[in-house]
Short mmCIF file of C-alpha atoms and ligand atoms in Angstrom, two decimals:
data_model
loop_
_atom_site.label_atom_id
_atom_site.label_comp_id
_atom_site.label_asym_id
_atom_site.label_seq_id
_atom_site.Cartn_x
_atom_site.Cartn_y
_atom_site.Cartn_z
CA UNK A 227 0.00 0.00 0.00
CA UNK A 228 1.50 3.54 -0.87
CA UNK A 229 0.92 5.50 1.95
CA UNK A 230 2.52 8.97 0.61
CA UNK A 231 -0.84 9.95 -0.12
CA UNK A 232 -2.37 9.82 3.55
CA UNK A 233 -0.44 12.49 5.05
CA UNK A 234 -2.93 14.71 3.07
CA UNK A 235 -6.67 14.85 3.20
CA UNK A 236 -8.10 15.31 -0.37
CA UNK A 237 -11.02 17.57 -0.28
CA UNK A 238 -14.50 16.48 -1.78
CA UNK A 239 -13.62 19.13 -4.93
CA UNK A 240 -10.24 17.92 -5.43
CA UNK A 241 -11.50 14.74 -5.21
CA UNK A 242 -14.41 14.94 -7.77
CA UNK A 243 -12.65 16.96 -10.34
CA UNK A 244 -10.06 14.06 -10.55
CA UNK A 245 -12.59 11.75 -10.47
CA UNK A 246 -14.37 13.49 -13.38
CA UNK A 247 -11.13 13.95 -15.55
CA UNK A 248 -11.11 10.26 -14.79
CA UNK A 249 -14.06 9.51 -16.44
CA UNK A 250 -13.96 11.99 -19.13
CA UNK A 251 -10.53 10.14 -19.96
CA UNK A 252 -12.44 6.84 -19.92
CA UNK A 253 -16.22 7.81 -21.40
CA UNK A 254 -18.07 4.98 -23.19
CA UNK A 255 -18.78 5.93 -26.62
CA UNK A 256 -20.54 3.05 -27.98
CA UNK A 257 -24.17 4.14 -28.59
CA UNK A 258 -27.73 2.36 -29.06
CA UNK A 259 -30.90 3.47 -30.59
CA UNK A 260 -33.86 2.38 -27.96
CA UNK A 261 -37.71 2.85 -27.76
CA UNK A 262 -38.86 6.14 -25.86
CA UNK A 263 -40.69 3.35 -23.51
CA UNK A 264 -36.98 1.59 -22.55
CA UNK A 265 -35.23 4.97 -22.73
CA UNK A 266 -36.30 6.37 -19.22
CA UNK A 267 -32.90 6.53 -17.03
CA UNK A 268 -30.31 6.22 -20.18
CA UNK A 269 -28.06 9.34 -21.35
CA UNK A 270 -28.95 11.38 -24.98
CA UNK A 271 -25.54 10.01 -27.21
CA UNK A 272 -27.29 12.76 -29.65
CA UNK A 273 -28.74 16.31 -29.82
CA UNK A 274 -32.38 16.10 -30.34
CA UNK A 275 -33.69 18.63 -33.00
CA UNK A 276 -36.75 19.46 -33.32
CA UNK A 277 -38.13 18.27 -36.68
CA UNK A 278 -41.26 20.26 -36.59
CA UNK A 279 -42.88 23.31 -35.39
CA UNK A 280 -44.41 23.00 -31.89
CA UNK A 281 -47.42 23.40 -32.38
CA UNK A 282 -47.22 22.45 -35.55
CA UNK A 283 -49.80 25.00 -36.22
CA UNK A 284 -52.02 27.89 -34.38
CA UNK A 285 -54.34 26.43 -31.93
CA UNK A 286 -57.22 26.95 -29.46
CA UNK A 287 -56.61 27.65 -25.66
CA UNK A 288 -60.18 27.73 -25.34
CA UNK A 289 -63.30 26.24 -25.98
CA UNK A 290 -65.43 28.82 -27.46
CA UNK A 291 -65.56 30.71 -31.21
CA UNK A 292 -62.68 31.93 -33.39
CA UNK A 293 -63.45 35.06 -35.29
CA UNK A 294 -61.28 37.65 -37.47
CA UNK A 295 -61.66 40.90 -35.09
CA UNK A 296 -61.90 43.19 -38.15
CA UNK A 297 -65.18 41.69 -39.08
CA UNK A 298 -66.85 42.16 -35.88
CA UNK A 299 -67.87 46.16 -34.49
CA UNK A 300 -70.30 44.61 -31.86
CA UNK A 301 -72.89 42.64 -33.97
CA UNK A 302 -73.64 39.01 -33.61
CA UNK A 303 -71.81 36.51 -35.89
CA UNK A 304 -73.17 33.42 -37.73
CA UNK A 305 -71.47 30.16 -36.90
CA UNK A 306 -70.10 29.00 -40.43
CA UNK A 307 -68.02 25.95 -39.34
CA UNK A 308 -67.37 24.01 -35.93
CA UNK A 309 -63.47 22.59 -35.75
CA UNK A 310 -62.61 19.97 -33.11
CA UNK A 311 -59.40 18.93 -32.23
CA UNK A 312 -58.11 16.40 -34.95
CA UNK A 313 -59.93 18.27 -37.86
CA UNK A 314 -58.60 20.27 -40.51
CA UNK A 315 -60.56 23.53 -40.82
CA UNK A 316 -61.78 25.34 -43.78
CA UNK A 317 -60.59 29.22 -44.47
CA UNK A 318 -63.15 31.28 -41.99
CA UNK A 319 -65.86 32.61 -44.56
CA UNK A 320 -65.43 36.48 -43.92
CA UNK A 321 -68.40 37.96 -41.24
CA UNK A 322 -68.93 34.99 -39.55
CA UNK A 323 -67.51 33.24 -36.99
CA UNK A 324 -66.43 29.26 -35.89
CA UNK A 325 -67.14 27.06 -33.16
CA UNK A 326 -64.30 25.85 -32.10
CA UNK A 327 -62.39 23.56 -29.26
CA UNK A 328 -59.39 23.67 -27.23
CA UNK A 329 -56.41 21.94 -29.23
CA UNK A 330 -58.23 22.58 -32.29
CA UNK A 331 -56.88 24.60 -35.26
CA UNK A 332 -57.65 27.68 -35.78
CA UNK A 333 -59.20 28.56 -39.68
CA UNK A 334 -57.04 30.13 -42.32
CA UNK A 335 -58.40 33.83 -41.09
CA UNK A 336 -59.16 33.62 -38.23
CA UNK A 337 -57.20 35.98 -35.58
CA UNK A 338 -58.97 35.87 -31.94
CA UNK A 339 -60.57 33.00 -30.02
CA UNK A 340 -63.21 33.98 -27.42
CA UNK A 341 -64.35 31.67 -24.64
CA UNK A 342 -67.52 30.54 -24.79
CA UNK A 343 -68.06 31.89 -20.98
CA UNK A 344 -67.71 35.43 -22.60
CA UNK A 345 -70.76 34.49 -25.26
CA UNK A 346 -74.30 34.19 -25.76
CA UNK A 347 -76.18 32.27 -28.54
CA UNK A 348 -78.62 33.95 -30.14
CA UNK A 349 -82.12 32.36 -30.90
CA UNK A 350 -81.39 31.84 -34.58
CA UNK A 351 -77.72 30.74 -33.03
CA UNK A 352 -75.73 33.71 -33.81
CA UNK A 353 -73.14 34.58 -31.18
CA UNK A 354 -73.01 37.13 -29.01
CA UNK A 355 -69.65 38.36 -27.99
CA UNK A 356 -70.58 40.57 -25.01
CA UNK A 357 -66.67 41.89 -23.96
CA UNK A 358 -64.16 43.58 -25.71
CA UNK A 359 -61.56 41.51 -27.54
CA UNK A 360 -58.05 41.70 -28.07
CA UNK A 361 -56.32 40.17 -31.76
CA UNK A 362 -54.60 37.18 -30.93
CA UNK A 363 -56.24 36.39 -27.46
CA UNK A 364 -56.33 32.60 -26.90
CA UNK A 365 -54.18 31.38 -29.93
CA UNK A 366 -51.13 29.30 -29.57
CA UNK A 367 -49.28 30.20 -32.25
CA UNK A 368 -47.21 27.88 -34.70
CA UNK A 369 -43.75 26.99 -33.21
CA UNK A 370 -44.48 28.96 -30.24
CA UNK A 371 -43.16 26.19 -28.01
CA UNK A 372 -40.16 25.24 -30.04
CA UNK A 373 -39.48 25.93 -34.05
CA UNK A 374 -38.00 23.21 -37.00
CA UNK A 375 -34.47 22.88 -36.24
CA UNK A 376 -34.00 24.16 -32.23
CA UNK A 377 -32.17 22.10 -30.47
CA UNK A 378 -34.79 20.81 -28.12
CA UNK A 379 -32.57 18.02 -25.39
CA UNK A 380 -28.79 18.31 -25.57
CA UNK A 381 -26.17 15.03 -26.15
CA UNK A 382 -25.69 14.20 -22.44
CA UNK A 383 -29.34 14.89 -20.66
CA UNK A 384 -30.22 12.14 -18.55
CA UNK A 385 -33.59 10.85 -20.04
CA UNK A 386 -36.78 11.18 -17.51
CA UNK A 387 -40.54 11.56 -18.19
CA UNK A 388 -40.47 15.08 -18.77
CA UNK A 389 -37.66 14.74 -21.58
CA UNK A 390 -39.00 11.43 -23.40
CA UNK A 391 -42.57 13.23 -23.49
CA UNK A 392 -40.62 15.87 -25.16
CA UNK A 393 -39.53 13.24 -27.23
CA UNK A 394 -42.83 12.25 -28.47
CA UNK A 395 -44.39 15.41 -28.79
CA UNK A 396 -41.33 15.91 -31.68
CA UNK A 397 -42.77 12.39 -32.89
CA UNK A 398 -40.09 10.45 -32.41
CA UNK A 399 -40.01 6.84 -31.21
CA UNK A 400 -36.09 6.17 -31.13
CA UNK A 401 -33.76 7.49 -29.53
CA UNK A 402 -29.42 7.41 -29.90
CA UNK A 403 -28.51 6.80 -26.05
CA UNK A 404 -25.29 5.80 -24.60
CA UNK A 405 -24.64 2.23 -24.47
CA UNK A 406 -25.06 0.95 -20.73
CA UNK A 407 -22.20 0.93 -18.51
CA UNK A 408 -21.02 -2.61 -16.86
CA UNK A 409 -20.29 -2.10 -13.42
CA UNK A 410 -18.96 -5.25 -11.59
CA UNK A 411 -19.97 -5.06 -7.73
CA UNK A 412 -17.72 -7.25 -5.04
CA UNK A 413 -18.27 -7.35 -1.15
CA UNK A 414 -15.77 -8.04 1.03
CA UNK A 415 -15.50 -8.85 4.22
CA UNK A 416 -15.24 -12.01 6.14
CA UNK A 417 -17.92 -11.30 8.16
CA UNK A 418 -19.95 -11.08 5.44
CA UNK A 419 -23.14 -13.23 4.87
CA UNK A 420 -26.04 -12.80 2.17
CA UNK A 421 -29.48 -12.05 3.45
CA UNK A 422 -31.09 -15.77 3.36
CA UNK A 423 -28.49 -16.98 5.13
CA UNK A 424 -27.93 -17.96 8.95
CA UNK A 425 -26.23 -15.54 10.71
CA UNK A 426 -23.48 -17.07 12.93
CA UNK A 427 -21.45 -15.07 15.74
CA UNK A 428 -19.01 -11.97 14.85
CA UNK A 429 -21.05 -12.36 10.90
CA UNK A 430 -23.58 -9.28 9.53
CA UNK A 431 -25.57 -9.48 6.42
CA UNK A 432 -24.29 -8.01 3.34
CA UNK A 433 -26.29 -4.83 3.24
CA UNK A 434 -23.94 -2.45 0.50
CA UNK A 435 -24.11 -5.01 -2.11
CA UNK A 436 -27.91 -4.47 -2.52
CA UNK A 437 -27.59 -0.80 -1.74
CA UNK A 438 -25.02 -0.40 -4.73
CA UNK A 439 -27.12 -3.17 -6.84
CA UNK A 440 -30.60 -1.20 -6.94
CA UNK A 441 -28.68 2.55 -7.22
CA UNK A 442 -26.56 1.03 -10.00
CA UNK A 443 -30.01 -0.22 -11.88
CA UNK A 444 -31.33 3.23 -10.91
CA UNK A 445 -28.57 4.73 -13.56
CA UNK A 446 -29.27 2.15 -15.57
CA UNK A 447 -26.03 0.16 -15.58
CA UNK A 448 -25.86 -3.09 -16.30
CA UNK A 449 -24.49 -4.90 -12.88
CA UNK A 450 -22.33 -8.02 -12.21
CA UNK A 451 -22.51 -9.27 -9.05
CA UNK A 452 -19.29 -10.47 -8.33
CA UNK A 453 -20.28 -11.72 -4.44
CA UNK A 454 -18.40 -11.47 -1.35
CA UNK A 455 -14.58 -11.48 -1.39
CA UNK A 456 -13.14 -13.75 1.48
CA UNK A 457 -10.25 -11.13 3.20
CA UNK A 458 -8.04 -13.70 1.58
CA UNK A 459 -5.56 -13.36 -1.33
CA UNK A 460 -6.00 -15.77 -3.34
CA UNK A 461 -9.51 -15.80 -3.33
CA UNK A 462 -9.86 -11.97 -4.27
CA UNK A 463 -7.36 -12.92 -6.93
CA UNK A 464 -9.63 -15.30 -8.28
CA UNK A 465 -12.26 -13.73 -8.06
CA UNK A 466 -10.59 -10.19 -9.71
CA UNK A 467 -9.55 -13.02 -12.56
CA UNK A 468 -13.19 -14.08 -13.25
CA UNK A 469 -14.53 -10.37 -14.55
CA UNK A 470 -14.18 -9.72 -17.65
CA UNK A 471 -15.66 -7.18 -20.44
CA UNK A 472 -16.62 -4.64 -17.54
CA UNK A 473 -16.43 -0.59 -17.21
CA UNK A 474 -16.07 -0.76 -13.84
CA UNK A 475 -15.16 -2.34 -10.64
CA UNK A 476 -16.79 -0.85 -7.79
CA UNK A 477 -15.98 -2.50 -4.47
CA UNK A 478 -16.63 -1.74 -0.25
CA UNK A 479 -14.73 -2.57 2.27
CA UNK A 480 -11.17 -3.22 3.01
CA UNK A 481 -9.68 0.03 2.59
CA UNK A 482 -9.67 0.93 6.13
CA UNK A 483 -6.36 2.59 7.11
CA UNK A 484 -4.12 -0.74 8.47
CA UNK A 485 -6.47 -3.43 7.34
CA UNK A 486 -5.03 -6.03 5.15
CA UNK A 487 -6.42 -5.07 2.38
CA UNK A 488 -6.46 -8.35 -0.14
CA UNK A 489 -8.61 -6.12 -3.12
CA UNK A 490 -5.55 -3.44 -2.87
CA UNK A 491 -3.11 -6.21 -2.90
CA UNK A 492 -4.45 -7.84 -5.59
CA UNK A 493 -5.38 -5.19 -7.85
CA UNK A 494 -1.41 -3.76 -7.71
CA UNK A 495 -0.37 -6.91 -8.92
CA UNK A 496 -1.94 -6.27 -11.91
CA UNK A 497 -2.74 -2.80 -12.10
CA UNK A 498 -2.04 0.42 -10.36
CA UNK A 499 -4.25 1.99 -7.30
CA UNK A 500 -4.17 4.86 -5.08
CA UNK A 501 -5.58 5.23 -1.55
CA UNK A 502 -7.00 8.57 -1.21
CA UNK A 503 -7.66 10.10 2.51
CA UNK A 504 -10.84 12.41 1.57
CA UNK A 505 -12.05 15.01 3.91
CA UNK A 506 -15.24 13.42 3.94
CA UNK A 507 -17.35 12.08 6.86
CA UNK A 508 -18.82 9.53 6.81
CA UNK A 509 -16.49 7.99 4.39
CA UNK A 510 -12.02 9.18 4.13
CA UNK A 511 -10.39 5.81 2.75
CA UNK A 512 -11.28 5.77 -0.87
CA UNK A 513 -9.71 3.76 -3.31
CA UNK A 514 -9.01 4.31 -7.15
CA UNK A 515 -7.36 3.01 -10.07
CA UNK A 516 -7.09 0.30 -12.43
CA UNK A 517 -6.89 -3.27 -12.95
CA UNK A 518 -6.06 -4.44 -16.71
CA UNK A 519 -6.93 -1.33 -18.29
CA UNK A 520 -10.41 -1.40 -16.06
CA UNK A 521 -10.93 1.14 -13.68
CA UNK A 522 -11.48 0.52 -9.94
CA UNK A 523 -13.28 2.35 -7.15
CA UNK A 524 -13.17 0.91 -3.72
CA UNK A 525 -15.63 2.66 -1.66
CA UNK A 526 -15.43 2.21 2.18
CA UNK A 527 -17.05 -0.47 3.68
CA UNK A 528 -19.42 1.41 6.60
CA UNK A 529 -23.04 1.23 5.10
CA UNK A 530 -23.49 5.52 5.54
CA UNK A 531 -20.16 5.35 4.28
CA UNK A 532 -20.69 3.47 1.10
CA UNK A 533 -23.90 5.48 0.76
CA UNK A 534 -22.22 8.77 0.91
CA UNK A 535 -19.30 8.15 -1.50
CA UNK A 536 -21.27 6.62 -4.04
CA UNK A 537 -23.82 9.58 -3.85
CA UNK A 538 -21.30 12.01 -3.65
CA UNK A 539 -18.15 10.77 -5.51
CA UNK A 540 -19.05 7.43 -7.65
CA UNK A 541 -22.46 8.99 -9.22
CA UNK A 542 -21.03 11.58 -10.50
CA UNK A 543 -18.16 9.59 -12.07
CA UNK A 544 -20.65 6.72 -13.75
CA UNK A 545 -22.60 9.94 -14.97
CA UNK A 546 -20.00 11.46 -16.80
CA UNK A 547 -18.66 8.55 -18.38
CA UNK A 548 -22.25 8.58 -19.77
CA UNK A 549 -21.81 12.19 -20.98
CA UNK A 550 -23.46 13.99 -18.71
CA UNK A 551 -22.34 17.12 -17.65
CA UNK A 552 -24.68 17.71 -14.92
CA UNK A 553 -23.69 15.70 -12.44
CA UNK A 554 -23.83 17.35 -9.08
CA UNK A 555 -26.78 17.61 -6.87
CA UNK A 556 -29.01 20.49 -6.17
CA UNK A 557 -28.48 21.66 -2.96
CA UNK A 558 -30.86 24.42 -0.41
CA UNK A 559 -28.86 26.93 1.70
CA UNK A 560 -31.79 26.32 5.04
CA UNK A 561 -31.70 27.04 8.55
CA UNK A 562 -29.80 24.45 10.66
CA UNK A 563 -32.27 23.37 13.42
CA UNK A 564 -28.55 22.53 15.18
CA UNK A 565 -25.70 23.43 16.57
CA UNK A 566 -22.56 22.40 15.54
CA UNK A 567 -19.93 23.40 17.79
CA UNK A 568 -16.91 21.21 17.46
CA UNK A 569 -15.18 22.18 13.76
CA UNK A 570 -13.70 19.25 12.35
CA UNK A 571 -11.06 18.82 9.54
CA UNK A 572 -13.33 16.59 7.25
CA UNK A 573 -16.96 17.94 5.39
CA UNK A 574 -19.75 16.13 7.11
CA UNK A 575 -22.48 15.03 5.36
CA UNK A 576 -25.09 14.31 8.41
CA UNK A 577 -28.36 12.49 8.09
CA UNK A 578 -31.47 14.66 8.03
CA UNK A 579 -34.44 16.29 7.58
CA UNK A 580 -36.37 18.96 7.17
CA UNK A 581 -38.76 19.82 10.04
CA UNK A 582 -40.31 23.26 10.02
CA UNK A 583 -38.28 24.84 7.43
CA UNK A 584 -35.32 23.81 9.72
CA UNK A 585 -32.59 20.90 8.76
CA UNK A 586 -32.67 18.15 11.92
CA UNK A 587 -30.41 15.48 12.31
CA UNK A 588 -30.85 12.07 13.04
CA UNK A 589 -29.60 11.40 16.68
CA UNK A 590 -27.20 8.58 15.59
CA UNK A 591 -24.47 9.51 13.27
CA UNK A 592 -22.72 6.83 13.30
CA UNK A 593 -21.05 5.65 9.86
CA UNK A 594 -22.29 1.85 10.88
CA UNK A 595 -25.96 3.16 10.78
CA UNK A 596 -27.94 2.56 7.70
CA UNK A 597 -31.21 3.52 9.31
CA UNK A 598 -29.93 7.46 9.69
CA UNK A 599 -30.64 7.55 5.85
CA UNK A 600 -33.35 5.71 5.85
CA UNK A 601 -34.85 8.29 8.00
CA UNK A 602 -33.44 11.46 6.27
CA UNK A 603 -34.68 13.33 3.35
CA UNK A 604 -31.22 14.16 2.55
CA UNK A 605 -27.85 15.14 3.67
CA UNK A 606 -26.55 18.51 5.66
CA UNK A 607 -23.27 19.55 4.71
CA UNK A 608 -21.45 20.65 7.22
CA UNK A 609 -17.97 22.29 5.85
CA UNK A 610 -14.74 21.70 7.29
CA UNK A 611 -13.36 24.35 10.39
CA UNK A 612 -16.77 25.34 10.65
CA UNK A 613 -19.09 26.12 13.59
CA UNK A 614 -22.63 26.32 13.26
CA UNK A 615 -25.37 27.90 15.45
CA UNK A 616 -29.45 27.35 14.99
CA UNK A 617 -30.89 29.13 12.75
CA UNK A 618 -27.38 29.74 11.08
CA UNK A 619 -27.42 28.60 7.14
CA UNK A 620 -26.86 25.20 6.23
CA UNK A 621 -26.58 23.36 2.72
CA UNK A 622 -29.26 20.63 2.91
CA UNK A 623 -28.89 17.92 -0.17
CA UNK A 624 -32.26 15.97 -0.67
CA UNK A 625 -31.54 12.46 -1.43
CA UNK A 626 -33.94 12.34 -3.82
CA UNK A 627 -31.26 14.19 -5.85
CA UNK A 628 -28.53 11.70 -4.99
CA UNK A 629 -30.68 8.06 -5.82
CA UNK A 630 -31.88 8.72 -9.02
P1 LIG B 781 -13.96 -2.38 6.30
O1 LIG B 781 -13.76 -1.16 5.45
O2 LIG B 781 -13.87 -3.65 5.51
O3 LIG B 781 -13.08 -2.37 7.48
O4 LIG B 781 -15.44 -2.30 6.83
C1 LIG B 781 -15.85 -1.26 7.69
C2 LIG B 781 -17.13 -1.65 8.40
O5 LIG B 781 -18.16 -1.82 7.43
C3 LIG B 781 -17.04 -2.96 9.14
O6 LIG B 781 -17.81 -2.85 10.31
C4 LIG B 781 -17.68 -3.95 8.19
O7 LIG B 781 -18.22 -5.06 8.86
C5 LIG B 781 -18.74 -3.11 7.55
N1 LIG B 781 -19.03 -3.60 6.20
C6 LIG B 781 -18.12 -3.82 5.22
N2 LIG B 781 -18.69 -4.28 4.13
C7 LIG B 781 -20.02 -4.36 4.38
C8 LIG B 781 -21.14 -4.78 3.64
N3 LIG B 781 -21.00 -5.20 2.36
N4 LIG B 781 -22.37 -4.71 4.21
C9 LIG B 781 -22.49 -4.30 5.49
N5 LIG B 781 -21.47 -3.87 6.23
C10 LIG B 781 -20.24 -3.91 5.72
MG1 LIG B 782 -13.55 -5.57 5.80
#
């Protein structure tokens, strides 16, 4: 183990712009065309441009009548035509008016739409239009959402609802994504045992491998499950033998300062890794590098801890090896509903919630407990050589941000 680089701490910054130029140096490039209903999750390989106005033409806001103002100085207007939405209209005949519905388009013409609230039918059914108008007044107007040849969704946008409706509003059914990323996922740990399983004395159940399993399938890798790794050489060596054709190795546990660390071991053999001391909390002994050209991320093995550096250190990487550039999570400066009076040298990212307006924190901090997150809505990040008093400003990061 080199340990030149613990006399430092790494910051979280420091940490994720090398991580980043990491995967920037290593992005997958191989792309796939996939249905807009198996798209949700995956990364645009391709600017989307719109090949159509949006809306394609002008359209009614409104149920009610379209008219051309000019024709109308306060009399009633004969109803020449009635257009509902999925009809093609006919040029408005001059002086009269047509019924018409919302989503409907508006006659060749025609220049105002009045709701039908704002009307009154005469006996002989001529409308009534009892306010004063203004031209233009409920029309959406051709390409007023987007125009033939915008650039609607950039290479790079992660692909949600909102985007793939976007998607099919432009009418396409395809889309050019970014291939999926294989990321190979290995316990280790002695102790270790897989829910199912008796538990015997001094063993726990293997609780990060499922944590890392679903968030993986969240970002729509593809994931090998590469088990537990006995703290025992040979057997990680075997084991670090057996994956092949992967884009990443993503491991927990073991890199505790003056473990015997068997992954590290192994992986030098045939590769080259770093241990990085972050000034992180939960979380500090991080792991990175590469074994046969693959590169390697051990995250630590406490549950908060593994949850914490994959949200804030091995998302972001897997995300911009996809292409995308946004990768960091929205945070909310709030009132800390705390006090925070001993500074430390590492960032903390504390279990919370939000109560009142006011960030709380989970009573048990511990890096051990995985229950703290389950209770939180997100993280408070505490900064490094800082003191904090209630009611002082905090940076709250929902989780909802981080496990998507
Ligand atoms: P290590 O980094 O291997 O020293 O692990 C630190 C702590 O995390 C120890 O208490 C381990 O038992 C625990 N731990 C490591 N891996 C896992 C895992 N996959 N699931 C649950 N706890 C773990
Ligand atoms: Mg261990």
């Amino acid at each position: 183990m080199s340990h030149s680089p613990l006399s430092a701490l790494i910051s979280v910054e420091q940490a994720l712009e090398r991580l980043l130029a990491e995967a920037q140096a290593a992005a997958i490039v191989e792309n796939e065309s996939v249905s807009l209903a198996l798209a949700d999750g995956r990364v645009l390989a391709q600017d989307v441009i719109a090949g159509l106005d949006l809306p394609p033409w002008p359209n009614s806001a409104m149920d009610g009548y379209a008219l051309r103002l000019a024709d109308w100085q306060g009399q009633p207007l004969p109803v020449s035509q009635r257009v509902v939405a999925g009809t093609a209209p006919e040029a408005l005949q001059p002086g009269t008016c047509a019924r018409i519905f919302t989503g409907a388009p508006v006659p060749e013409g025609a220049d105002t739409v009045e709701m039908q609230e704002n009307t009154t039918l005469t006996a002989d059914g001529q409308v009534v239009f009892n306010e004063p108008m203004k031209a233009g007044q409920n029309i959406r107007p051709q390409g007023q959402e987007t125009q033939l040849g915008d650039c609607v969704l950039a290479a790079g946008t992660r692909l949600g609802p909102v985007e793939l409706g976007l998607a099919a509003s432009l009418g396409l059914s395809q889309l050019n994504v970014r291939r999926r990323m294989r990321v190979a996922v290995l316990s280790t740990g002695d102790e270790l045992v897989e829910p199912g399983q008796p538990l015997g004395l001094g063993q726990i159940y293997n609780s990060n491998r499922q944590v890392l399993i679903s968030w993986l399938q969240r970002l729509s890798c593809e994931v090998v499950d590469g088990g537990i790794l006995p703290d025992d050489l040979a057997q990680t060596r075997a084991a670090l033998g057996a994956l092949n054709q992967v884009d990443l190795i993503l491991s927990t546990g073991g890199v505790s300062v003056g473990e015997a660390d068997f992954l590290g071991i192994a992986l030098r053999e045939a590769g080259e890794i770093s241990l990085w001391k972050l000034a992180i909390k939960p979380g500090k002994p991080l792991t990175f590098g590469q074994f046969r050209g693959v590169p390697v991320m051990g995250l630590p093995g406490n549950p908060a801890s593994t949850l914490v550096t994959f949200g804030l250190l091995a998302r972001p990487y897997i995300l911009r090896r996809l292409g995308v550039q946004q990768v960091q999570p929205l945070g909310f400066s709030l009132p800390a509903g705390f006090t925070w009076t001993k500074p430390g040298k590492r960032r903390e990212y504390l279990r919370a919630q939000v109560q009142e307006g006011r960030v709380v924190l989970y009573p048990n901090q511990s890096s051990g407990v995985l229950l703290s997150a389950a209770w939180a809505d997100g993280f408070a990040e505490v900064l490094e050589h800082t003191t904090l008093s209630e009611g002082d400003c905090v940076r709250f990061i929902p989780l909802s941000e981080l496990l998507i």
